[in-house]
Coordinates of C-alpha atoms in Angstrom, one line a residue:
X1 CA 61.8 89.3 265.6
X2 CA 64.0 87.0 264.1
X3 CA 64.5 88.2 260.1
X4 CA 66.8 84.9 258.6
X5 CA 66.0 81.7 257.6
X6 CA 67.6 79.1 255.4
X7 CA 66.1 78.2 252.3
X8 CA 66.9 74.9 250.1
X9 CA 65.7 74.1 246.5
X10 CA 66.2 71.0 245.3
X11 CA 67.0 70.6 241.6
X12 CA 67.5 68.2 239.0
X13 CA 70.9 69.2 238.7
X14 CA 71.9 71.2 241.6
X15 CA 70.9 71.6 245.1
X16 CA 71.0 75.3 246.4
X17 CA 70.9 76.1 249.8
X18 CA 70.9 80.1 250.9
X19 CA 70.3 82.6 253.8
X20 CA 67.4 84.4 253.3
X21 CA 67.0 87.6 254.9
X22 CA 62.5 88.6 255.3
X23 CA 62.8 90.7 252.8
X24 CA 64.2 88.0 250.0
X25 CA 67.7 89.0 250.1
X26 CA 70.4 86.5 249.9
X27 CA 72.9 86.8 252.4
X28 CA 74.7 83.3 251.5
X29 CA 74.5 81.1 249.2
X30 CA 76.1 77.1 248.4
X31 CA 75.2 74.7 245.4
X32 CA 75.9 71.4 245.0
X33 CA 75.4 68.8 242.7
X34 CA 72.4 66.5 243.2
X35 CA 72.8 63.1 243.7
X36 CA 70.9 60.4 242.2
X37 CA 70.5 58.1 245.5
X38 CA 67.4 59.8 248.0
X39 CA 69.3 58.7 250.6
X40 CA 72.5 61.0 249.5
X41 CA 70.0 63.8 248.6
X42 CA 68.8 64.3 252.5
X43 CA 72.3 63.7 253.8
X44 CA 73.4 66.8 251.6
X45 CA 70.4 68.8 252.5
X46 CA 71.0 68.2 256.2
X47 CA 74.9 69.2 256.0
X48 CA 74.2 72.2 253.8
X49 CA 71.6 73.5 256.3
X50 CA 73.9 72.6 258.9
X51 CA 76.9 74.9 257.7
X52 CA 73.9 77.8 257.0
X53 CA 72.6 77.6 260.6
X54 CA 72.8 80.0 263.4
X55 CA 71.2 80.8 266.8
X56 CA 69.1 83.8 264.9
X57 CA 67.7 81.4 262.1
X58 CA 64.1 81.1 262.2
X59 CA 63.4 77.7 260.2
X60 CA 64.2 75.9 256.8
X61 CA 62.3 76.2 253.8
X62 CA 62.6 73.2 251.5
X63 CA 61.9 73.1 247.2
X64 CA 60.6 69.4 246.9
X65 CA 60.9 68.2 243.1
X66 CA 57.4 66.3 243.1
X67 CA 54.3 66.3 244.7
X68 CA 53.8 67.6 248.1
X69 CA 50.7 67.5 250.8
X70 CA 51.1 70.2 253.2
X71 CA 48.9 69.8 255.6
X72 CA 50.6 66.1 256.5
X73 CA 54.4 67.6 255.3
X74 CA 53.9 64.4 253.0
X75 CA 55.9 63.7 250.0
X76 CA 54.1 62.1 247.7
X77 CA 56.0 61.6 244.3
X78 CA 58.8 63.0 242.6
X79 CA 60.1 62.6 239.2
X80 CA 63.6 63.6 238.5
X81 CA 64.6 62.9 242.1
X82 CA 62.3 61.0 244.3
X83 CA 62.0 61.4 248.0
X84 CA 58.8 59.7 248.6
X85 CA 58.9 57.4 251.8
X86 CA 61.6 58.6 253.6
X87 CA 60.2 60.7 256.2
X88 CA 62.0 63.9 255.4
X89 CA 60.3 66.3 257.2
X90 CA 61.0 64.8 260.8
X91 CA 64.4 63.7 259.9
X92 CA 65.7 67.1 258.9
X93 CA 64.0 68.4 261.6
X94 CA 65.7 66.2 264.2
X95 CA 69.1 66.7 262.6
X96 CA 68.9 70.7 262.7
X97 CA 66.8 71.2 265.6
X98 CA 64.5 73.9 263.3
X99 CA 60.9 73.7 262.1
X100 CA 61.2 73.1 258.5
X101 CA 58.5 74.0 255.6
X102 CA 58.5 72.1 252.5
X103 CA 56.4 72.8 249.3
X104 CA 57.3 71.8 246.2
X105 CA 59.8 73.5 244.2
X106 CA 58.0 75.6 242.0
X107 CA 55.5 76.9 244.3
X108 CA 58.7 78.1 246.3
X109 CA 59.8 79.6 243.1
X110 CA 56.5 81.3 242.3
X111 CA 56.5 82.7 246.5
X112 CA 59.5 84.6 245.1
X113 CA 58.3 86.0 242.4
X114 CA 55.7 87.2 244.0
X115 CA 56.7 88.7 246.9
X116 CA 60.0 91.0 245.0
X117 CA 60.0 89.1 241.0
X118 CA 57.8 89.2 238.3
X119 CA 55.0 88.1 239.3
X120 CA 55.1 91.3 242.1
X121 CA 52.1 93.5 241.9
X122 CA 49.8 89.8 240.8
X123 CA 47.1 88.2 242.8
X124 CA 46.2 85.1 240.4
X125 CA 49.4 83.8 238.4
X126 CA 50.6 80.9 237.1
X127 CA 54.4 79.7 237.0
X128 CA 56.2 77.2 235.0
X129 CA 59.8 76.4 235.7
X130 CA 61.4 75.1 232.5
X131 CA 65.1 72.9 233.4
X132 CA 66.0 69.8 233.7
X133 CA 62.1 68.9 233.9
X134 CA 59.0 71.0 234.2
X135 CA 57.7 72.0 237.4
X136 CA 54.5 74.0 238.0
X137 CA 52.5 76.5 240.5
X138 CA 49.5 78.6 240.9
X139 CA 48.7 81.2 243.2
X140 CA 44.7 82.2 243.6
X141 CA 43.8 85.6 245.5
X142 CA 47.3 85.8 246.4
X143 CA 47.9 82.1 247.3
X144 CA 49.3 79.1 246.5
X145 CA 46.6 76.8 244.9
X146 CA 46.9 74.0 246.1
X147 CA 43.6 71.7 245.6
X148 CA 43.1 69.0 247.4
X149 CA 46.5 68.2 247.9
X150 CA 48.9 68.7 245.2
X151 CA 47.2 70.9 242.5
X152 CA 49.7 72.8 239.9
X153 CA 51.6 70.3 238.6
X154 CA 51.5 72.3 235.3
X155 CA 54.9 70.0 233.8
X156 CA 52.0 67.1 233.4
X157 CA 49.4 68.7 230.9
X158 CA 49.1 66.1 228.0
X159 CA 49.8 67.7 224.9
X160 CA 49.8 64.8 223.0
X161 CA 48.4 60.8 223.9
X162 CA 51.1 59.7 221.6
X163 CA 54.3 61.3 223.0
X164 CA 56.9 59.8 225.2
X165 CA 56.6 58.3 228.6
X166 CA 56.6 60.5 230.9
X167 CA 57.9 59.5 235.0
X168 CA 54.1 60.2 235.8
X169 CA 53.0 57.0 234.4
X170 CA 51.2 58.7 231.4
X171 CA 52.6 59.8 227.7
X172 CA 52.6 62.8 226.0
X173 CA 53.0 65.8 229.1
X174 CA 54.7 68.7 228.1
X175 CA 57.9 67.8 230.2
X176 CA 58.9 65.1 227.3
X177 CA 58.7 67.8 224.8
X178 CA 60.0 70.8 226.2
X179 CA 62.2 70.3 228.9
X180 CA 65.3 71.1 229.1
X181 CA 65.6 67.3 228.8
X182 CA 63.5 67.3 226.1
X183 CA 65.6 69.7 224.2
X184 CA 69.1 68.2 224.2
X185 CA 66.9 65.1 223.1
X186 CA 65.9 67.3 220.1
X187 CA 69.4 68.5 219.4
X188 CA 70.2 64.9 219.0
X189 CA 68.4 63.9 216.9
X190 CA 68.4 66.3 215.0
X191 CA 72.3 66.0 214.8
X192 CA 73.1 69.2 215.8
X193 CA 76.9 70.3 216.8
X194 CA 74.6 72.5 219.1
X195 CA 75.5 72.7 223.2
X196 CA 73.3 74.7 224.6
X197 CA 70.3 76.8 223.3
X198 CA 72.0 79.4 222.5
X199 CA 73.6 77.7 220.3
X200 CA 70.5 76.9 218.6
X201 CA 68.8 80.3 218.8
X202 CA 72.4 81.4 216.7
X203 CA 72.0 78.3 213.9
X204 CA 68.3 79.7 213.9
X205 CA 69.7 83.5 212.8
X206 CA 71.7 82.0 210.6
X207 CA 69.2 80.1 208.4
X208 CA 69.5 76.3 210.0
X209 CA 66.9 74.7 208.7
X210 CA 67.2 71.5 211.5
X211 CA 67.6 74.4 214.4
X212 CA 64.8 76.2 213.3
X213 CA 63.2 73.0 213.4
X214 CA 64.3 71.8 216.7
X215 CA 63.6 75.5 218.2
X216 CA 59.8 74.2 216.5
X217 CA 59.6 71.2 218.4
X218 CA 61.0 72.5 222.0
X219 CA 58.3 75.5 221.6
X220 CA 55.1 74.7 220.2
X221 CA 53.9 71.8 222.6
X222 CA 54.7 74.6 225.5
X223 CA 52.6 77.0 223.6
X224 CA 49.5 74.6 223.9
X225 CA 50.2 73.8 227.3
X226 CA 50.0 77.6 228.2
X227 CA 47.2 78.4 226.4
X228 CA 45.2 75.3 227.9
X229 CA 46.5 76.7 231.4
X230 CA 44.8 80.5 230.0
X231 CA 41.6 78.5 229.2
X232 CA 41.4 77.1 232.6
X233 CA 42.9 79.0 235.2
X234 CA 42.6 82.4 233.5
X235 CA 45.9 83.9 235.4
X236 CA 46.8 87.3 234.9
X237 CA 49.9 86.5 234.3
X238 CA 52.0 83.2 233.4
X239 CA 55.7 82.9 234.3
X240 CA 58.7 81.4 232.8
X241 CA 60.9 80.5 235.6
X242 CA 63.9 77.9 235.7
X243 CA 67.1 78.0 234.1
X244 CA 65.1 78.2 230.7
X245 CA 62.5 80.2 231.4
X246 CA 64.1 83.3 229.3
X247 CA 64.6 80.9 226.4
X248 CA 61.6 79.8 226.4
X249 CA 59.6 83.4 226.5
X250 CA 62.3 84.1 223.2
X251 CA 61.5 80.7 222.0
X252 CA 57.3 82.1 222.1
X253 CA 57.9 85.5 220.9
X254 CA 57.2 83.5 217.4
X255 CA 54.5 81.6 218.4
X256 CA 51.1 83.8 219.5
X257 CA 48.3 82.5 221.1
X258 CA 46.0 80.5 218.5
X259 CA 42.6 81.3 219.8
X260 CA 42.1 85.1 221.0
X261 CA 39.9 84.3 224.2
X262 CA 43.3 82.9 225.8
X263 CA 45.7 85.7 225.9
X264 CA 47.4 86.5 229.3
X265 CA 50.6 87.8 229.5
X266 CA 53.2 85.4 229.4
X267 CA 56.8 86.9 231.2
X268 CA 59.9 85.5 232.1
X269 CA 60.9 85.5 235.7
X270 CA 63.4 88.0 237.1
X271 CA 65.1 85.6 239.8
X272 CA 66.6 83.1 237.7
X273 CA 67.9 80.1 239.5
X274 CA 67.8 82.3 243.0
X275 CA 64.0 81.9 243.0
X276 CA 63.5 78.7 244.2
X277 CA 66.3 79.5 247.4
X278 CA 64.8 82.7 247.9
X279 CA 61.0 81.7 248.4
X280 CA 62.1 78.7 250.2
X281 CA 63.7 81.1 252.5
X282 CA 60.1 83.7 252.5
X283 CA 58.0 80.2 252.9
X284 CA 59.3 80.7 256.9
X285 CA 57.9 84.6 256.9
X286 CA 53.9 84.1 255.8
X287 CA 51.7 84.4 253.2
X288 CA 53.1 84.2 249.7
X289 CA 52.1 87.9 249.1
X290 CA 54.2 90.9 250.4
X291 CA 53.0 91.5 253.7
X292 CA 51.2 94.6 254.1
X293 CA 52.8 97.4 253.2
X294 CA 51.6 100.9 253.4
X295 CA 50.0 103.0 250.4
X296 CA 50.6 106.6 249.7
X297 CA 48.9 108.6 246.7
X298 CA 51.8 111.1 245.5
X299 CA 49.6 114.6 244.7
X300 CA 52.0 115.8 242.2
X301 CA 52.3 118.5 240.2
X302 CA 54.6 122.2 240.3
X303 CA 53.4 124.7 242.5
X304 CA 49.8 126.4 241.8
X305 CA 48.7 123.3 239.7
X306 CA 46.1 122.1 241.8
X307 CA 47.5 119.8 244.0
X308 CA 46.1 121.0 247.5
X309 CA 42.7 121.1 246.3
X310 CA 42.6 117.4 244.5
X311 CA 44.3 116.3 247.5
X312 CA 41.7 118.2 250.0
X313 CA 38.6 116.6 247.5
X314 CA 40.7 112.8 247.9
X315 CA 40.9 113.3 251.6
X316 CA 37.4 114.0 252.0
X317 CA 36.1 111.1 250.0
X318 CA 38.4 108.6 251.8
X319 CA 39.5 109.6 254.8
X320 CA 43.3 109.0 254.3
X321 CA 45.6 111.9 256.2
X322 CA 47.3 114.5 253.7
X323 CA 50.7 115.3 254.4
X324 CA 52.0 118.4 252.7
X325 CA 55.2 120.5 252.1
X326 CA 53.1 123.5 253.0
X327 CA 51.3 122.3 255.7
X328 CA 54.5 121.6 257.9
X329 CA 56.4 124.4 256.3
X330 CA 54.5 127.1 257.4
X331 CA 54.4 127.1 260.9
X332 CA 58.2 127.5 260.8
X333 CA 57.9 130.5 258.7
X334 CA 55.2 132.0 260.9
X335 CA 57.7 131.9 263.8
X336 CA 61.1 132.5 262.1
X337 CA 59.5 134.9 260.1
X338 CA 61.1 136.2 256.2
X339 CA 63.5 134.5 254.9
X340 CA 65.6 133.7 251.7
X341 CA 65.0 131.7 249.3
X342 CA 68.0 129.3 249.6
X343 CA 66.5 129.2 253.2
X344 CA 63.3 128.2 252.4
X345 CA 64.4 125.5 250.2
X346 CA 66.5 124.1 253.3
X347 CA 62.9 123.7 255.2
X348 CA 61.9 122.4 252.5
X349 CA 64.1 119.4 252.4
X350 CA 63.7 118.9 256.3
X351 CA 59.3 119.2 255.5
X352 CA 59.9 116.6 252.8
X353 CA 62.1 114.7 255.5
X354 CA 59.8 115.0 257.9
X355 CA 56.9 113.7 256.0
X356 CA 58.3 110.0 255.1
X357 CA 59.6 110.1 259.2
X358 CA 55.5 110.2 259.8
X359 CA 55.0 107.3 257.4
X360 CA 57.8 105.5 258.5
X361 CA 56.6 105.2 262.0
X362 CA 52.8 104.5 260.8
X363 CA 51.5 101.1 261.1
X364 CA 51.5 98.7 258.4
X365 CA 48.5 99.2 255.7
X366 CA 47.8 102.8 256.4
X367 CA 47.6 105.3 253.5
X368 CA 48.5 108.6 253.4
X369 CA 48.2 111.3 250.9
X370 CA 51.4 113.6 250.3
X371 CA 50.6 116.9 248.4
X372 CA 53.7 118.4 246.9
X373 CA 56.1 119.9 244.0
X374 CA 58.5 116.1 244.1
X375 CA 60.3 117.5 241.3
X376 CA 62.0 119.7 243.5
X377 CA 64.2 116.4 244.9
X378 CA 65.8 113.9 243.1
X379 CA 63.8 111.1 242.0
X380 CA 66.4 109.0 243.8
X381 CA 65.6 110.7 247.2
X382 CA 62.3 109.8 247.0
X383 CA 63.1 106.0 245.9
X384 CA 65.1 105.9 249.1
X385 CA 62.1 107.3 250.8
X386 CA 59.7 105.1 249.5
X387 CA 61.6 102.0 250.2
X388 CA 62.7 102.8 254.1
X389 CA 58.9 103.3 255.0
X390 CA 58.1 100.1 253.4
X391 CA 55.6 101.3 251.1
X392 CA 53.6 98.8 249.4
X393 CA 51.9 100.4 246.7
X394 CA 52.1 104.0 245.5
X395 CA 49.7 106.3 243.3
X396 CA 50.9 109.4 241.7
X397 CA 48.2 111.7 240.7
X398 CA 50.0 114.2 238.5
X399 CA 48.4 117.7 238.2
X400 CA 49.0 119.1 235.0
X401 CA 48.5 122.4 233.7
X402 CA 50.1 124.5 230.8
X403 CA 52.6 127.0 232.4
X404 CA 50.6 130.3 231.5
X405 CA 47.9 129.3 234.0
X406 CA 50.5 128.0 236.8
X407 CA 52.1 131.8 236.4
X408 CA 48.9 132.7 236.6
X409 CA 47.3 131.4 239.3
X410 CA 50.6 131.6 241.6
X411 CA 50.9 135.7 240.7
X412 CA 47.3 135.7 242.0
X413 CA 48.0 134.0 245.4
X414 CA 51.3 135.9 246.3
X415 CA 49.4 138.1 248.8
X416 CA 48.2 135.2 250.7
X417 CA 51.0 133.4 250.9
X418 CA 54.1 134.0 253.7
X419 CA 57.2 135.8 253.5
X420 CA 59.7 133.3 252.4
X421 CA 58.4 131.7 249.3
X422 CA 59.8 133.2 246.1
X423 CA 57.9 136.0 245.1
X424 CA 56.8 137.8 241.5
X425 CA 60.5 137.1 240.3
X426 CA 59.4 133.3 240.2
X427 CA 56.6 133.1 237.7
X428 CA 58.4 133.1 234.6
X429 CA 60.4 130.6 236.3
X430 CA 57.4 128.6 236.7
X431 CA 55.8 129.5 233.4
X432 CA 59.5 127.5 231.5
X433 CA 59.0 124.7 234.6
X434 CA 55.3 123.8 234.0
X435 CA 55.3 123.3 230.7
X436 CA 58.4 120.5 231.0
X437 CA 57.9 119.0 234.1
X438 CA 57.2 115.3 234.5
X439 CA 55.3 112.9 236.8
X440 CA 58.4 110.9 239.2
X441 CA 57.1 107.5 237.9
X442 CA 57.8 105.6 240.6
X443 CA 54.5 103.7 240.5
X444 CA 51.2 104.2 238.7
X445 CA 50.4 107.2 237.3
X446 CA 47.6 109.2 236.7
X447 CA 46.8 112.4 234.9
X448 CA 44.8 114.9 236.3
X449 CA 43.7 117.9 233.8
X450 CA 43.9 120.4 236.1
X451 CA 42.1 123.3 234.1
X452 CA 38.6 121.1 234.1
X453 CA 36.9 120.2 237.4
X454 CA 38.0 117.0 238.7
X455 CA 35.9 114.2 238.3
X456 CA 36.4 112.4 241.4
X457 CA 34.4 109.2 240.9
X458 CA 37.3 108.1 238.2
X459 CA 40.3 108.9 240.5
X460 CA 38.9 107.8 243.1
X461 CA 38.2 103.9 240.9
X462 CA 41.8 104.3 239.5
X463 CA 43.3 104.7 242.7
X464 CA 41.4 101.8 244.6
X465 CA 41.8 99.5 241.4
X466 CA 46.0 100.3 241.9
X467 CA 46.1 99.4 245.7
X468 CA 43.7 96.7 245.1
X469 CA 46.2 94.9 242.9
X470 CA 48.5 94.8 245.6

């Protein structure tokens, strides 16, 4: 299957074109300034595409500054650069011989974010990306919303009838007042010596009165518009994207929600400018979400701490497959017969290899449960593991119990258990490792009190509510 595509975001300022690889990495990237004429911007999309392509490239995703209709590949409006009515679907298309996808900008930006930014993990979000102008997206049950044609243009909410023109034919949207645009007109006239907003973020610290006023203007019409985008859409999350977007979440910091009932999170994205390239790339690959990845609950805990029996109980409630240390172990040391314990280690590392080799050749979606001591690897091995088998979401169930009781209960199994795992010698071992041991982290975590019976009802809601979020 064919893993590349090119990706082109369209800016106010710049136009970046990049090879994407499926999974959102950038494998090349160009930038160029945009020009003013629409004519001039196509040309320079089609030439930029052109030295991207190859054989092996499986379309071209384009970031469209304005209002799109994707069902017709129609552009309807822009606003900082215009390329309605010049048929730029079919002429790219014709030029590079590859189906092209357009959307507009910042639902590209917001596909990104989703699928390996900050909006990863989210189902209903809502993205603003804050440069030159103000460009908006919204994703619904891990979609792009887009209404009945063009919904999300979140750069248009009126926060005030009596504010400047805006290009949309109406006054007042919150792209006159806090824009990037918007905020070198505030510097001016303010007449600040300031460049960037840095600049005004340091006159701020320093007790500028003007910058601190400035910082006022840029920041509080945004903070209306958000919490009218909370009262409406309800997202889980909101995004600051763009080349502002950090500024902006700093500018907020100082500015909480007025009414309590409109609270989401509000996060700045993690892509940066890369965003809008990168989820024009994914827009060739699918859905906006991550496609399906596999889930695996990690039963973890040190040995004798209840691990095989919460992950016997989970297994029977769900049907998922366990996959344990132990259970691949064993059958070794029931052939090889005793060995040492820097031996039993060894088959240790090639059980815990062979384990994420089973997942690894499993079918997207499926789930697994792994029952073992992880602390016994580096937490890096099992990052590596995790991301070669494409897992998707992970739940770590960690089995705690003070170490007395660990040295207890293994002391009391040691005539069950085979020649080859440490013997008496390793309880007061265990006792010191119990009592400091710590969950990997590498995803949700639960704890399990493991000297009370396990109430299975709430593990079993936690663990459904963290792979239903993804």
């Amino acid at each position: 299957m064919v893993d590349i595509a090119i990706g082109v975001d369209i800016g106010g300022t710049n136009i970046r074109a990049a090879l994407v690889s499926g999974r959102g990495e950038i494998l090349t990237k160009l930038s160029e300034r945009t020009p003013t004429d629409p004519e001039q911007v196509l040309d320079r999309v089609i030439a930029m595409s052109r030295q991207l392509d190859r054989p092996e490239v499986r379309g071209i995703g384009v970031g469209i500054p304005g209002r799109v209709d994707i069902a017709s590949r129609e552009i309807l409006s822009g606003g900082i650069v215009n390329l309605a009515g010049l048929n730029f679907v079919d002429r790219l298309e014709a030029a590079l011989g590859k189906s092209v996808v357009i959307e507009n900008d910042c639902s590209m930006a917001l596909i990104a974010e989703m699928r390996i930014g900050g909006a990863k993990g989210y189902k209903n979000v809502a993205m603003l990306t804050i440069g030159t102008g103000i460009g908006g997206a919204v994703a619904h049950a891990g979609s792009i919303y887009h209404g009945h044609r063009a919904a999300g243009q979140l750069g248009h909410i009126c926060v005030s009838q009596d504010g400047p023109p805006c290009a949309c034919g109406r006054r007042g949207c919150v792209e006159t007042f806090s824009s990037g645009t918007a905020l070198r007109r505030h510097i001016a006239e303010a007449g600040l010596t300031a460049a960037t907003i840095g600049d005004v973020f340091e006159m701020v610290a320093s007790g500028n009165e003007a910058a601190r006023r400035v910082l006022h203007q840029w920041a509080v019409p945004l903070r209306a518009a958000l919490d009218n985008i909370a009262a409406t859409m309800d997202p889980e999350v909101i995004l600051l994207g763009g080349g502002l977007g950090c500024d902006a979440a700093r500018a907020l910091a100082d500015l909480p929600a007025v009414a309590p009932w409109f609270c989401p999170a509000i996060l700045p994205a993690k892509l940066a400018d890369d965003a809008g390239v990168i989820g024009a790339g994914l827009a060739n690959f699918g859905d906006v979400s991550e496609p399906a990845g596999k889930h695996v609950v990690l039963v973890n805990g040190v040995p004798a701490s209840g691990k095989s029996r919460l992950a016997k109980a989970l297994s029977e409630r769900t049907g998922w497959s366990i996959l344990s240390l132990d259970g691949i172990k064993n059958p070794f040391l029931q052939h090889i017969g005793p060995v040492d314990r820097d031996f039993n280690r060894t088959l240790g590392k090639a059980s815990y290899q062979a384990i994420w080799s089973i997942i690894a050749d499993a079918p997207a979606g499926s789930t697994f449960i792994v029952d073992a001591w992880f602390g016994f690897q580096p937490k890096a091995q099992l990052e590596s593991y995790l991301h070669d088998t494409r897992i998707g979401s992970v739940a770590e169930l960690w089995c705690k119990v003070p170490g007395s009781i660990a040295g207890e209960r293994y002391a009391g199994r040691l005539k069950d258990r085979l020649p080859g795992h440490p013997g008496v010698e390793y309880v007061p071992e265990l006792i010191a490792l119990a009592d400091r041991a710590e969950p990997m982290g590498c995803g949700a975590v639960m704890t399990v009190d493991q000297t009370k019976e396990l109430d299975m009802e709430a593990i079993l809601a936690w663990v459904s509510q963290v792979f239903d979020r993804r």
